[in-house]
PDB file of C-alpha atoms in Angstrom:
ATOM      1  CA  GLN Q1096     211.844 -70.215  12.350  1.00 80.00           C
ATOM      2  CA  VAL Q1097     212.470 -73.497  13.934  1.00 86.00           C
ATOM      3  CA  GLN Q1098     213.112 -73.816  17.664  1.00 90.00           C
ATOM      4  CA  LEU Q1099     215.782 -76.368  18.761  1.00 94.00           C
ATOM      5  CA  VAL Q1100     215.899 -76.761  22.648  1.00 95.00           C
ATOM      6  CA  GLN Q1101     219.100 -78.396  23.951  1.00 97.00           C
ATOM      7  CA  SER Q1102     219.689 -79.791  27.392  1.00 98.00           C
ATOM      8  CA  GLY Q1103     221.606 -78.059  30.009  1.00 98.00           C
ATOM      9  CA  ALA Q1104     225.263 -77.572  30.733  1.00 98.00           C
ATOM     10  CA  GLU Q1105     227.391 -80.513  31.707  1.00 98.00           C
ATOM     11  CA  VAL Q1106     230.435 -81.065  33.863  1.00 98.00           C
ATOM     12  CA  LYS Q1107     232.341 -84.388  33.308  1.00 98.00           C
ATOM     13  CA  GLN Q1108     235.640 -85.789  34.133  1.00 98.00           C
ATOM     14  CA  PRO Q1109     238.100 -87.087  31.743  1.00 98.00           C
ATOM     15  CA  GLY Q1110     237.307 -90.536  30.407  1.00 98.00           C
ATOM     16  CA  ALA Q1111     233.701 -90.194  31.108  1.00 98.00           C
ATOM     17  CA  SER Q1112     230.834 -89.909  28.424  1.00 98.00           C
ATOM     18  CA  VAL Q1113     228.105 -87.291  27.799  1.00 98.00           C
ATOM     19  CA  LYS Q1114     224.880 -87.499  25.933  1.00 98.00           C
ATOM     20  CA  VAL Q1115     223.388 -84.074  24.718  1.00 98.00           C
ATOM     21  CA  SER Q1116     219.939 -83.722  23.586  1.00 97.00           C
ATOM     22  CA  CYS Q1117     218.145 -81.538  21.179  1.00 96.00           C
ATOM     23  CA  GLN Q1118     214.507 -81.419  20.972  1.00 94.00           C
ATOM     24  CA  ALA Q1119     212.752 -80.229  17.732  1.00 91.00           C
ATOM     25  CA  PRO Q1120     209.167 -79.161  17.243  1.00 86.00           C
ATOM     26  CA  ARG Q1121     206.547 -82.223  17.683  1.00 77.00           C
ATOM     27  CA  SER Q1122     205.870 -84.269  14.611  1.00 66.00           C
ATOM     28  CA  THR Q1123     208.409 -82.426  12.497  1.00 68.00           C
ATOM     29  CA  LEU Q1124     211.706 -84.273  13.434  1.00 66.00           C
ATOM     30  CA  ILE Q1125     211.301 -86.923  10.714  1.00 69.00           C
ATOM     31  CA  SER Q1126     211.777 -84.478   8.052  1.00 76.00           C
ATOM     32  CA  TYR Q1127     214.924 -83.110   9.551  1.00 82.00           C
ATOM     33  CA  GLY Q1128     218.574 -83.825   9.212  1.00 91.00           C
ATOM     34  CA  PHE Q1129     220.787 -82.632  12.176  1.00 94.00           C
ATOM     35  CA  SER Q1130     224.366 -81.627  12.524  1.00 96.00           C
ATOM     36  CA  TRP Q1131     226.309 -81.178  15.586  1.00 98.00           C
ATOM     37  CA  VAL Q1132     228.910 -78.493  15.870  1.00 98.00           C
ATOM     38  CA  ARG Q1133     231.066 -77.376  18.666  1.00 98.00           C
ATOM     39  CA  LEU Q1134     232.902 -74.072  19.432  1.00 96.00           C
ATOM     40  CA  ALA Q1135     235.822 -74.497  21.843  1.00 96.00           C
ATOM     41  CA  PRO Q1136     237.273 -71.572  23.761  1.00 93.00           C
ATOM     42  CA  GLY Q1137     239.468 -69.313  21.475  1.00 91.00           C
ATOM     43  CA  GLN Q1138     238.781 -71.788  18.382  1.00 93.00           C
ATOM     44  CA  GLY Q1139     236.550 -71.714  15.376  1.00 93.00           C
ATOM     45  CA  PHE Q1140     233.501 -73.767  14.907  1.00 96.00           C
ATOM     46  CA  GLU Q1141     234.100 -77.350  14.164  1.00 97.00           C
ATOM     47  CA  TRP Q1142     231.654 -79.640  12.513  1.00 98.00           C
ATOM     48  CA  MET Q1143     231.223 -83.201  13.947  1.00 98.00           C
ATOM     49  CA  GLY Q1144     228.708 -84.833  11.600  1.00 97.00           C
ATOM     50  CA  TRP Q1145     225.217 -85.146  10.600  1.00 96.00           C
ATOM     51  CA  ILE Q1146     222.417 -87.570  10.830  1.00 95.00           C
ATOM     52  CA  SER Q1147     219.220 -87.780   8.872  1.00 92.00           C
ATOM     53  CA  ALA Q1148     216.034 -88.391  11.323  1.00 89.00           C
ATOM     54  CA  PHE Q1149     214.035 -89.908   8.218  1.00 87.00           C
ATOM     55  CA  THR Q1150     216.637 -92.459   6.994  1.00 88.00           C
ATOM     56  CA  GLY Q1151     219.087 -92.688   9.765  1.00 89.00           C
ATOM     57  CA  ASP Q1152     222.031 -91.821   7.331  1.00 92.00           C
ATOM     58  CA  LYS Q1153     224.988 -90.573   9.151  1.00 95.00           C
ATOM     59  CA  ASN Q1154     228.307 -88.983   8.361  1.00 96.00           C
ATOM     60  CA  TYR Q1155     230.794 -88.448  11.117  1.00 97.00           C
ATOM     61  CA  ALA Q1156     233.931 -86.355  10.798  1.00 97.00           C
ATOM     62  CA  GLN Q1157     236.854 -88.593  10.767  1.00 96.00           C
ATOM     63  CA  LYS Q1158     238.387 -86.709  13.861  1.00 95.00           C
ATOM     64  CA  PHE Q1159     235.461 -88.031  15.965  1.00 96.00           C
ATOM     65  CA  GLN Q1160     234.267 -91.170  14.316  1.00 96.00           C
ATOM     66  CA  ASP Q1161     235.565 -93.562  16.920  1.00 96.00           C
ATOM     67  CA  ARG Q1162     234.072 -91.514  19.804  1.00 97.00           C
ATOM     68  CA  ILE Q1163     230.681 -90.119  18.867  1.00 98.00           C
ATOM     69  CA  VAL Q1164     227.267 -91.500  18.362  1.00 98.00           C
ATOM     70  CA  MET Q1165     224.481 -89.611  16.846  1.00 97.00           C
ATOM     71  CA  THR Q1166     220.848 -90.703  17.228  1.00 95.00           C
ATOM     72  CA  THR Q1167     217.365 -89.424  16.933  1.00 93.00           C
ATOM     73  CA  ASP Q1168     214.199 -90.579  18.488  1.00 90.00           C
ATOM     74  CA  ARG Q1169     210.904 -89.968  16.705  1.00 85.00           C
ATOM     75  CA  SER Q1170     208.612 -90.650  19.793  1.00 84.00           C
ATOM     76  CA  THR Q1171     210.143 -87.628  21.502  1.00 86.00           C
ATOM     77  CA  SER Q1172     211.103 -85.430  18.422  1.00 87.00           C
ATOM     78  CA  THR Q1173     214.711 -85.407  19.966  1.00 91.00           C
ATOM     79  CA  ALA Q1174     218.276 -85.834  18.482  1.00 94.00           C
ATOM     80  CA  TYR Q1175     221.186 -86.904  20.508  1.00 97.00           C
ATOM     81  CA  LEU Q1176     224.894 -86.559  20.387  1.00 98.00           C
ATOM     82  CA  GLU Q1177     226.992 -88.994  22.687  1.00 98.00           C
ATOM     83  CA  LEU Q1178     230.680 -88.192  23.125  1.00 98.00           C
ATOM     84  CA  LYS Q1179     232.702 -90.971  24.685  1.00 98.00           C
ATOM     85  CA  SER Q1180     236.346 -90.997  26.157  1.00 98.00           C
ATOM     86  CA  LEU Q1181     236.024 -87.223  27.090  1.00 98.00           C
ATOM     87  CA  ARG Q1182     239.295 -85.087  27.160  1.00 98.00           C
ATOM     88  CA  ILE Q1183     239.958 -81.806  28.714  1.00 97.00           C
ATOM     89  CA  ASP Q1184     240.096 -80.178  25.210  1.00 97.00           C
ATOM     90  CA  ASP Q1185     236.574 -81.513  24.462  1.00 98.00           C
ATOM     91  CA  THR Q1186     235.509 -78.474  26.763  1.00 98.00           C
ATOM     92  CA  ALA Q1187     233.309 -76.470  24.241  1.00 98.00           C
ATOM     93  CA  MET Q1188     229.893 -75.265  23.587  1.00 98.00           C
ATOM     94  CA  TYR Q1189     228.049 -77.911  21.436  1.00 98.00           C
ATOM     95  CA  TYR Q1190     225.141 -76.845  19.206  1.00 98.00           C
ATOM     96  CA  CYS Q1191     222.717 -78.979  17.425  1.00 97.00           C
ATOM     97  CA  ALA Q1192     221.469 -77.402  14.075  1.00 96.00           C
ATOM     98  CA  LYS Q1193     218.825 -78.562  11.478  1.00 94.00           C
ATOM     99  CA  ILE Q1194     220.242 -78.960   8.121  1.00 93.00           C
ATOM    100  CA  THR Q1195     219.374 -79.690   4.556  1.00 88.00           C
ATOM    101  CA  LEU Q1196     222.193 -81.365   2.305  1.00 85.00           C
ATOM    102  CA  LEU Q1197     221.311 -78.742  -0.365  1.00 89.00           C
ATOM    103  CA  ARG Q1198     221.442 -75.605   1.808  1.00 92.00           C
ATOM    104  CA  GLY Q1199     223.683 -76.322   4.804  1.00 93.00           C
ATOM    105  CA  ILE Q1200     222.887 -75.372   8.363  1.00 96.00           C
ATOM    106  CA  ASP Q1201     219.531 -73.346   8.503  1.00 93.00           C
ATOM    107  CA  PHE Q1202     218.643 -73.060  12.332  1.00 94.00           C
ATOM    108  CA  TRP Q1203     220.725 -73.667  15.387  1.00 97.00           C
ATOM    109  CA  GLY Q1204     219.789 -74.643  18.900  1.00 96.00           C
ATOM    110  CA  GLN Q1205     220.849 -72.466  21.888  1.00 96.00           C
ATOM    111  CA  GLY Q1206     223.993 -74.542  22.718  1.00 97.00           C
ATOM    112  CA  THR Q1207     225.025 -76.842  25.527  1.00 98.00           C
ATOM    113  CA  MET Q1208     228.269 -76.064  27.434  1.00 98.00           C
ATOM    114  CA  LEU Q1209     230.260 -79.120  28.241  1.00 98.00           C
ATOM    115  CA  THR Q1210     233.234 -78.607  30.616  1.00 98.00           C
ATOM    116  CA  VAL Q1211     235.591 -81.498  31.056  1.00 98.00           C
ATOM    117  CA  SER Q1212     237.784 -81.126  34.259  1.00 97.00           C
ATOM    118  CA  PRO Q1213     239.550 -83.561  36.598  1.00 96.00           C
TER     119      PRO Q1213
ATOM    120  CA  ASP G 749     239.447 -81.106   4.048  1.00 96.00           C
ATOM    121  CA  ILE G 750     238.477 -77.878   2.472  1.00 97.00           C
ATOM    122  CA  GLN G 751     240.154 -75.017   4.207  1.00 98.00           C
ATOM    123  CA  MET G 752     237.970 -71.687   4.546  1.00 98.00           C
ATOM    124  CA  THR G 753     240.254 -68.676   4.886  1.00 98.00           C
ATOM    125  CA  GLN G 754     238.182 -65.829   6.207  1.00 98.00           C
ATOM    126  CA  SER G 755     239.354 -62.202   6.440  1.00 97.00           C
ATOM    127  CA  PRO G 756     239.707 -59.999   8.035  1.00 98.00           C
ATOM    128  CA  SER G 757     239.584 -61.699  11.468  1.00 97.00           C
ATOM    129  CA  SER G 758     238.426 -58.408  13.100  1.00 97.00           C
ATOM    130  CA  LEU G 759     237.286 -54.913  12.212  1.00 97.00           C
ATOM    131  CA  SER G 760     236.132 -51.698  13.793  1.00 96.00           C
ATOM    132  CA  ALA G 761     233.553 -49.841  12.160  1.00 96.00           C
ATOM    133  CA  SER G 762     230.813 -47.259  12.868  1.00 95.00           C
ATOM    134  CA  VAL G 763     227.048 -47.213  12.506  1.00 95.00           C
ATOM    135  CA  GLY G 764     226.292 -46.562   8.775  1.00 96.00           C
ATOM    136  CA  ASP G 765     229.685 -47.995   7.497  1.00 97.00           C
ATOM    137  CA  ARG G 766     229.918 -50.569   4.708  1.00 97.00           C
ATOM    138  CA  VAL G 767     231.521 -53.746   5.658  1.00 97.00           C
ATOM    139  CA  ILE G 768     232.837 -56.438   3.386  1.00 98.00           C
ATOM    140  CA  ILE G 769     233.896 -59.781   4.656  1.00 98.00           C
ATOM    141  CA  THR G 770     235.605 -62.497   2.493  1.00 98.00           C
ATOM    142  CA  CYS G 771     235.733 -66.243   2.664  1.00 98.00           C
ATOM    143  CA  ARG G 772     237.972 -67.990   0.330  1.00 98.00           C
ATOM    144  CA  ALA G 773     237.876 -71.876  -0.166  1.00 98.00           C
ATOM    145  CA  SER G 774     240.965 -74.072  -0.707  1.00 98.00           C
ATOM    146  CA  GLN G 775     239.141 -75.637  -3.795  1.00 98.00           C
ATOM    147  CA  GLY G 776     235.966 -74.903  -5.494  1.00 98.00           C
ATOM    148  CA  ILE G 777     232.760 -75.331  -3.622  1.00 98.00           C
ATOM    149  CA  GLY G 778     230.233 -74.171  -6.167  1.00 97.00           C
ATOM    150  CA  SER G 779     227.682 -72.073  -4.368  1.00 97.00           C
ATOM    151  CA  LYS G 780     227.482 -74.311  -1.312  1.00 97.00           C
ATOM    152  CA  LEU G 781     228.284 -71.689   1.209  1.00 98.00           C
ATOM    153  CA  GLY G 782     226.356 -69.840   3.978  1.00 98.00           C
ATOM    154  CA  TRP G 783     226.959 -66.832   6.159  1.00 98.00           C
ATOM    155  CA  TYR G 784     226.110 -66.484   9.682  1.00 98.00           C
ATOM    156  CA  ARG G 785     225.990 -63.920  12.477  1.00 97.00           C
ATOM    157  CA  GLN G 786     226.392 -64.593  16.146  1.00 96.00           C
ATOM    158  CA  LYS G 787     225.909 -62.274  18.840  1.00 95.00           C
ATOM    159  CA  PRO G 788     227.409 -62.533  22.151  1.00 92.00           C
ATOM    160  CA  GLY G 789     225.659 -65.198  24.224  1.00 91.00           C
ATOM    161  CA  LYS G 790     223.334 -66.201  21.456  1.00 94.00           C
ATOM    162  CA  ALA G 791     223.056 -68.978  19.031  1.00 94.00           C
ATOM    163  CA  PRO G 792     224.344 -68.381  15.436  1.00 96.00           C
ATOM    164  CA  GLU G 793     221.565 -67.240  12.809  1.00 97.00           C
ATOM    165  CA  ARG G 794     221.975 -67.622   9.177  1.00 97.00           C
ATOM    166  CA  LEU G 795     221.942 -64.585   6.944  1.00 98.00           C
ATOM    167  CA  VAL G 796     222.683 -65.897   3.595  1.00 98.00           C
ATOM    168  CA  TYR G 797     222.632 -69.385   1.848  1.00 97.00           C
ATOM    169  CA  ALA G 798     223.511 -70.712  -1.508  1.00 97.00           C
ATOM    170  CA  ALA G 799     226.211 -67.912  -1.415  1.00 98.00           C
ATOM    171  CA  SER G 800     223.857 -65.193  -2.268  1.00 98.00           C
ATOM    172  CA  THR G 801     220.291 -65.852  -1.289  1.00 98.00           C
ATOM    173  CA  LEU G 802     219.000 -63.851   1.665  1.00 98.00           C
ATOM    174  CA  GLN G 803     217.379 -65.982   4.393  1.00 96.00           C
ATOM    175  CA  ASN G 804     213.853 -65.026   5.020  1.00 94.00           C
ATOM    176  CA  GLY G 805     213.542 -62.151   7.394  1.00 95.00           C
ATOM    177  CA  VAL G 806     217.104 -60.829   6.923  1.00 97.00           C
ATOM    178  CA  PRO G 807     217.250 -57.257   6.172  1.00 97.00           C
ATOM    179  CA  PRO G 808     218.359 -56.214   2.735  1.00 97.00           C
ATOM    180  CA  ARG G 809     221.416 -54.448   3.953  1.00 98.00           C
ATOM    181  CA  PHE G 810     223.039 -57.932   3.899  1.00 98.00           C
ATOM    182  CA  SER G 811     224.059 -59.405   0.569  1.00 98.00           C
ATOM    183  CA  GLY G 812     226.209 -62.417  -0.506  1.00 98.00           C
ATOM    184  CA  SER G 813     228.084 -62.876  -3.620  1.00 98.00           C
ATOM    185  CA  GLY G 814     230.557 -65.165  -5.260  1.00 97.00           C
ATOM    186  CA  SER G 815     230.994 -68.689  -6.413  1.00 96.00           C
ATOM    187  CA  GLY G 816     233.714 -71.303  -6.932  1.00 96.00           C
ATOM    188  CA  ALA G 817     236.389 -70.416  -4.251  1.00 98.00           C
ATOM    189  CA  GLU G 818     235.948 -66.796  -3.355  1.00 98.00           C
ATOM    190  CA  PHE G 819     232.914 -65.418  -1.602  1.00 98.00           C
ATOM    191  CA  THR G 820     231.917 -62.042   0.089  1.00 98.00           C
ATOM    192  CA  LEU G 821     229.446 -60.941   2.656  1.00 98.00           C
ATOM    193  CA  THR G 822     228.402 -57.128   2.310  1.00 98.00           C
ATOM    194  CA  ILE G 823     226.727 -55.116   4.967  1.00 98.00           C
ATOM    195  CA  SER G 824     225.782 -51.941   3.207  1.00 97.00           C
ATOM    196  CA  SER G 825     225.124 -49.906   6.302  1.00 96.00           C
ATOM    197  CA  LEU G 826     226.022 -51.286   9.616  1.00 96.00           C
ATOM    198  CA  GLN G 827     223.449 -51.086  12.245  1.00 95.00           C
ATOM    199  CA  PRO G 828     223.845 -51.386  16.126  1.00 93.00           C
ATOM    200  CA  GLU G 829     222.714 -55.021  16.127  1.00 93.00           C
ATOM    201  CA  ASP G 830     225.241 -55.862  13.569  1.00 95.00           C
ATOM    202  CA  PHE G 831     228.194 -55.622  15.999  1.00 93.00           C
ATOM    203  CA  ALA G 832     228.695 -59.302  16.314  1.00 96.00           C
ATOM    204  CA  THR G 833     231.006 -62.206  14.967  1.00 97.00           C
ATOM    205  CA  TYR G 834     230.370 -63.403  11.359  1.00 98.00           C
ATOM    206  CA  PHE G 835     231.437 -66.643   9.753  1.00 97.00           C
ATOM    207  CA  CYS G 836     230.976 -68.664   6.784  1.00 98.00           C
ATOM    208  CA  LEU G 837     230.357 -72.489   6.399  1.00 98.00           C
ATOM    209  CA  GLN G 838     231.024 -74.688   3.278  1.00 98.00           C
ATOM    210  CA  HIS G 839     228.842 -77.795   2.877  1.00 97.00           C
ATOM    211  CA  TYR G 840     230.247 -78.831  -0.458  1.00 97.00           C
ATOM    212  CA  ASN G 841     232.304 -81.746   0.950  1.00 94.00           C
ATOM    213  CA  TYR G 842     232.791 -83.777   4.159  1.00 94.00           C
ATOM    214  CA  PRO G 843     233.683 -82.666   6.725  1.00 96.00           C
ATOM    215  CA  TRP G 844     232.020 -79.203   6.366  1.00 97.00           C
ATOM    216  CA  THR G 845     234.153 -76.498   7.448  1.00 98.00           C
ATOM    217  CA  PHE G 846     233.983 -72.952   8.727  1.00 98.00           C
ATOM    218  CA  GLY G 847     235.708 -69.797   8.315  1.00 98.00           C
ATOM    219  CA  GLN G 848     237.533 -68.566  11.521  1.00 97.00           C
ATOM    220  CA  GLY G 849     235.255 -65.790  11.926  1.00 97.00           C
ATOM    221  CA  THR G 850     235.166 -61.929  11.632  1.00 98.00           C
ATOM    222  CA  LYS G 851     234.536 -59.800  14.923  1.00 97.00           C
ATOM    223  CA  VAL G 852     232.913 -56.706  14.028  1.00 97.00           C
ATOM    224  CA  ASP G 853     233.119 -54.094  16.937  1.00 95.00           C
ATOM    225  CA  ILE G 854     232.383 -50.454  17.518  1.00 87.00           C
ATOM    226  CA  LYS G 855     234.918 -47.960  16.270  1.00 85.00           C
TER     227      LYS G 855
END
C-alpha cells in the first residue's frame, strides 16, 4: 500500500491557474511515475498525462498539452499538476496516481476537488 | 485514441450473486488492462492488473480474464462492500483511456 496525500479543495475563477500537489512517502518519490486523472461530474475518468520522478520524462494527453505542467520535487517527495487558463468545464475531482508503465495505475491519492466558477 | 466500451453501465444485484462486467477495446491492447473499484467518496483501488493478476490483498472472489480486445471482471459472490462503481483502464497506448464505469447497486 502506498499513501499519496493530495492538497485540499480549490475554488478558482475562469482564466486563473491552479497547482495541485501530491505527496508521496519520503525517499520513495524518485522511483515513482505519476499520472494525473480527473473525474468531472457525470463524466468518466480522463487521463491527463504522466511524469517520471526519476528521469523527468513526461507524456501529456493532447487535449491538455497547451495548458498543463507536471513536475516533481524530490526534496519534498511531491508531485505537482498545474492547470492554466481554467474553464468552467475543468470543474472536477483531480487524482494523482502512482504508476508503472508495465502495470498501469496501482495506487491513487484521495483526490482534490477543483471548482471553477465566475 | 483507444475507446474502451464497458458494459453494463449499471446493474442491480444481491449479496451472493455472481457479477460479470465487460470491457471491450477498439483495438488490441494485449493484456495492458486493469480493473478498479471506487466506493462512494473514496479513492479508486486496483483489483486486477495485467488483465488477470489479482492485486495483493484483493479477495479471491474477484477475477479478471481476457486479452487482446475483450476483457471481463467477475465477482463470484457479491459482498456488501462490493456495492460500488467498477471501471477498466487500458495503458497500452497514449492517451490511457478508461471504461465509462459500471455502478453495482443493491437489488
